[in-house]
Tab-separated table of C-alpha atoms in Angstrom:
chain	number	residue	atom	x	y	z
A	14	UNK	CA	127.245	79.901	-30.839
A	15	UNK	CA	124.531	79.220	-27.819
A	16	UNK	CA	120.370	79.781	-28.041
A	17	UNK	CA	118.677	81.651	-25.630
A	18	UNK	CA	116.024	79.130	-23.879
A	19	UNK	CA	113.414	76.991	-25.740
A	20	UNK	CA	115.807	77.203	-29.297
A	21	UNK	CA	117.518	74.685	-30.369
A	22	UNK	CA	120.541	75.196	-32.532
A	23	UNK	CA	121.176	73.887	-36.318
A	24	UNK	CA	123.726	72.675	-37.864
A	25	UNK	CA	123.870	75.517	-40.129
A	26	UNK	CA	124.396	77.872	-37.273
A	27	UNK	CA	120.491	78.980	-36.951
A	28	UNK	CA	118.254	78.911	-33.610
A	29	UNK	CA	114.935	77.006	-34.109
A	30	UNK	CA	112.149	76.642	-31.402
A	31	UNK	CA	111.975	73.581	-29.488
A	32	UNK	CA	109.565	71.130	-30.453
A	33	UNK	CA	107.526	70.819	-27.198
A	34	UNK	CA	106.379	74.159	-25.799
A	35	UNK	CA	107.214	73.445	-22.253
A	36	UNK	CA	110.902	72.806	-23.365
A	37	UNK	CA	113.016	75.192	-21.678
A	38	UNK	CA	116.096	73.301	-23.281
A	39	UNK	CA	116.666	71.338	-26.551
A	40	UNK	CA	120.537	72.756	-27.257
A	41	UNK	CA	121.061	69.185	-29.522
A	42	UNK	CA	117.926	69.048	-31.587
A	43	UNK	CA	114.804	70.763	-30.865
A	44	UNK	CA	112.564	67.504	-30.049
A	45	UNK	CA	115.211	66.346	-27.717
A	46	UNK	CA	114.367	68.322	-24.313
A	47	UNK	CA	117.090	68.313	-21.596
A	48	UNK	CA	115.225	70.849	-18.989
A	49	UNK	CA	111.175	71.120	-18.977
A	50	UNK	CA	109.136	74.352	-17.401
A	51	UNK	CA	108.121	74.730	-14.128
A	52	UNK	CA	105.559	71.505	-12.927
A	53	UNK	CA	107.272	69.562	-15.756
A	54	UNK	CA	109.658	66.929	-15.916
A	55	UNK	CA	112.047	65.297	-18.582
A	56	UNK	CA	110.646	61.495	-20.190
A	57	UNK	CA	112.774	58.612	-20.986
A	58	UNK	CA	111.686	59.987	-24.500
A	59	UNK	CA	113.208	63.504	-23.796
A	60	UNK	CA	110.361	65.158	-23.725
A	61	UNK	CA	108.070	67.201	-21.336
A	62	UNK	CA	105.607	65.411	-19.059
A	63	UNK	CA	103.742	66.614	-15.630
A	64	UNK	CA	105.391	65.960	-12.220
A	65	UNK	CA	103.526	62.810	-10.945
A	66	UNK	CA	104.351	64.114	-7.697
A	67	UNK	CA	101.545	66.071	-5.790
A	68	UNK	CA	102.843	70.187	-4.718
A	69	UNK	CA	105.828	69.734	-6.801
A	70	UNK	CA	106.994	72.142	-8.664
A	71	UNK	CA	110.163	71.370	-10.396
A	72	UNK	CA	110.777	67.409	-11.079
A	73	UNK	CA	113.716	67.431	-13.495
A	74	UNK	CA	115.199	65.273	-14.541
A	75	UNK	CA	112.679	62.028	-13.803
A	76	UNK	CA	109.237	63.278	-13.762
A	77	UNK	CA	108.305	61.060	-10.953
A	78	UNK	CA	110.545	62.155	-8.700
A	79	UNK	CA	110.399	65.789	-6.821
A	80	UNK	CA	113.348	67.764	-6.834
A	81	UNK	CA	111.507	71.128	-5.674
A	82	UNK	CA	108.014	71.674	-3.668
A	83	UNK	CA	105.586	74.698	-3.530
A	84	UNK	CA	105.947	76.977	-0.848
A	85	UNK	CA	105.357	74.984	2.743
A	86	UNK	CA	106.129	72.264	1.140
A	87	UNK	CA	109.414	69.760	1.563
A	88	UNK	CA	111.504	67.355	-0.535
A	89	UNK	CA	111.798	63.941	1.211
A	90	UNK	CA	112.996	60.924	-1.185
A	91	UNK	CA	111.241	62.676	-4.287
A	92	UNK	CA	108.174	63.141	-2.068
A	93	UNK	CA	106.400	66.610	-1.081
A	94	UNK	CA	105.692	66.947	2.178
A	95	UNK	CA	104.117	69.291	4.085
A	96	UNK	CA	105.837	71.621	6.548
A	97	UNK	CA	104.746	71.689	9.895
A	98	UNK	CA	104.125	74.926	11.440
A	99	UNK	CA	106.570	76.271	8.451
A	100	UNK	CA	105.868	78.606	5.689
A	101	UNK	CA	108.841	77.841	4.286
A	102	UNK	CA	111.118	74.879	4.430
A	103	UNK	CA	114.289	73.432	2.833
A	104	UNK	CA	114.892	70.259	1.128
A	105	UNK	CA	114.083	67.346	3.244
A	106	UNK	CA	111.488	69.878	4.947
A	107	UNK	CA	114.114	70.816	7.977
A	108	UNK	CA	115.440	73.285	8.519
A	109	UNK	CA	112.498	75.621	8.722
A	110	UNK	CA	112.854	79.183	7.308
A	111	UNK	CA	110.047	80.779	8.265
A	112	UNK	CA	107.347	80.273	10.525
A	113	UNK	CA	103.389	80.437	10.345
A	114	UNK	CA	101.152	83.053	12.520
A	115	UNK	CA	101.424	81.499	15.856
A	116	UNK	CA	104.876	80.067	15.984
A	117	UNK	CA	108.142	81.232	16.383
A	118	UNK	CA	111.705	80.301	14.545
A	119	UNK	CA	114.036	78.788	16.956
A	120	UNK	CA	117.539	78.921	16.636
A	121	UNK	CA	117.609	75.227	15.608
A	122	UNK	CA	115.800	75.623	12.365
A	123	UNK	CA	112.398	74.034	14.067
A	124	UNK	CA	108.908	75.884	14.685
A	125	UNK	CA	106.849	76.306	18.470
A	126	UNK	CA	104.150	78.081	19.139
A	127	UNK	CA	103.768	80.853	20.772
A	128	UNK	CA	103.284	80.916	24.454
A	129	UNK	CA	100.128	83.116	24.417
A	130	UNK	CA	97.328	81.714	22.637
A	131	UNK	CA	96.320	84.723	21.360
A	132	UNK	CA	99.492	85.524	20.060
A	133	UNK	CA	99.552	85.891	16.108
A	134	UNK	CA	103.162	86.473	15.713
A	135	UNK	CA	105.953	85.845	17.589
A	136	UNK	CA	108.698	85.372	15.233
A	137	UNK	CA	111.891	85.933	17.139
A	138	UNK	CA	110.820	84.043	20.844
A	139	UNK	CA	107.665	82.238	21.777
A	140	UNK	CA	107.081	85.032	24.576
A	141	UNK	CA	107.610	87.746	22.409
A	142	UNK	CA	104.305	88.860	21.198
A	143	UNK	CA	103.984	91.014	18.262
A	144	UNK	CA	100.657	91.079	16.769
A	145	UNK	CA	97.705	89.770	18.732
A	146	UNK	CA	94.179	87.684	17.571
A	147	UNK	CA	91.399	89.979	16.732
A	148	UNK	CA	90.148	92.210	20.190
A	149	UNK	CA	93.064	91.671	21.625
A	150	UNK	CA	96.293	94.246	21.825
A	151	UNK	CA	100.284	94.076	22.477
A	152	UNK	CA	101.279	95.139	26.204
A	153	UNK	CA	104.333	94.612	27.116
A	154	UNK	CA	105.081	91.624	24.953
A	155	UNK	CA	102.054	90.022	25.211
A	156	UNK	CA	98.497	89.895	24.089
């Protein structure tokens, strides 16, 4: 027999909560956590403490070490680091998997901005204009 997350099961075949509330898992004994919530990180002591890591999100199993960022954020050796020109990044903040208004995803994984400055989104080619700045409208690809 297996608990559902945050129950810990007894040795006479019952689920009990886990002793720290941001426990997702405690499957030995419930004070013994082996995965913590989101933000949250395992302790020597096997229990739940905050990510010491700035825009991290998931630091299991060593607290102060990242092993997941916030969106347009990175992992870099536990670190979070911002992406540049990304929305959205993978671990070790390359390749990029989405752009922010202004740049454009290039077939290597990297960001550059559009070639119009007035460009908002060009999210297939730099020249490619798909939504312009504010006064300003598409004509044949550009702003």
């Amino acid at each position: 027999m297996k608990c559902i997350d945050k129950y810990s099961l007894t040795s006479n075949g019952s689920c009990i909560p886990c002793t720290d509330s941001r426990c997702l898992q405690c499957p030995n004994s419930p004070s013994t956590c082996t995965l913590c919530s989101s933000g949250y990180g395992v302790t020597l002591t096997a229990t739940c403490a905050v990510c010491n890591v700035t825009n991290c999100i998931n630091c299991s199993p060593n607290f102060n070490i990242c092993t997941e960022c916030l969106i347009g954020y990175g992992v870099s050796n536990g670190q979070c680091f911002a992406c540049n020109s990304c929305l959205n990044c993978s671990i070790n903040y390359f390749p990029c998997y989405q752009c922010i208004d202004g740049y454009s995803l290039l077939s290597n994984g990297s960001c550059a901005a559009c070639s119009n400055p007035n460009c908002l989104q060009c999210p297939d080619n730099v020249s490619n204009c798909q939504k312009c700045s504010v006064g300003y409208g598409v004509f044949n690809r550009t702003c």
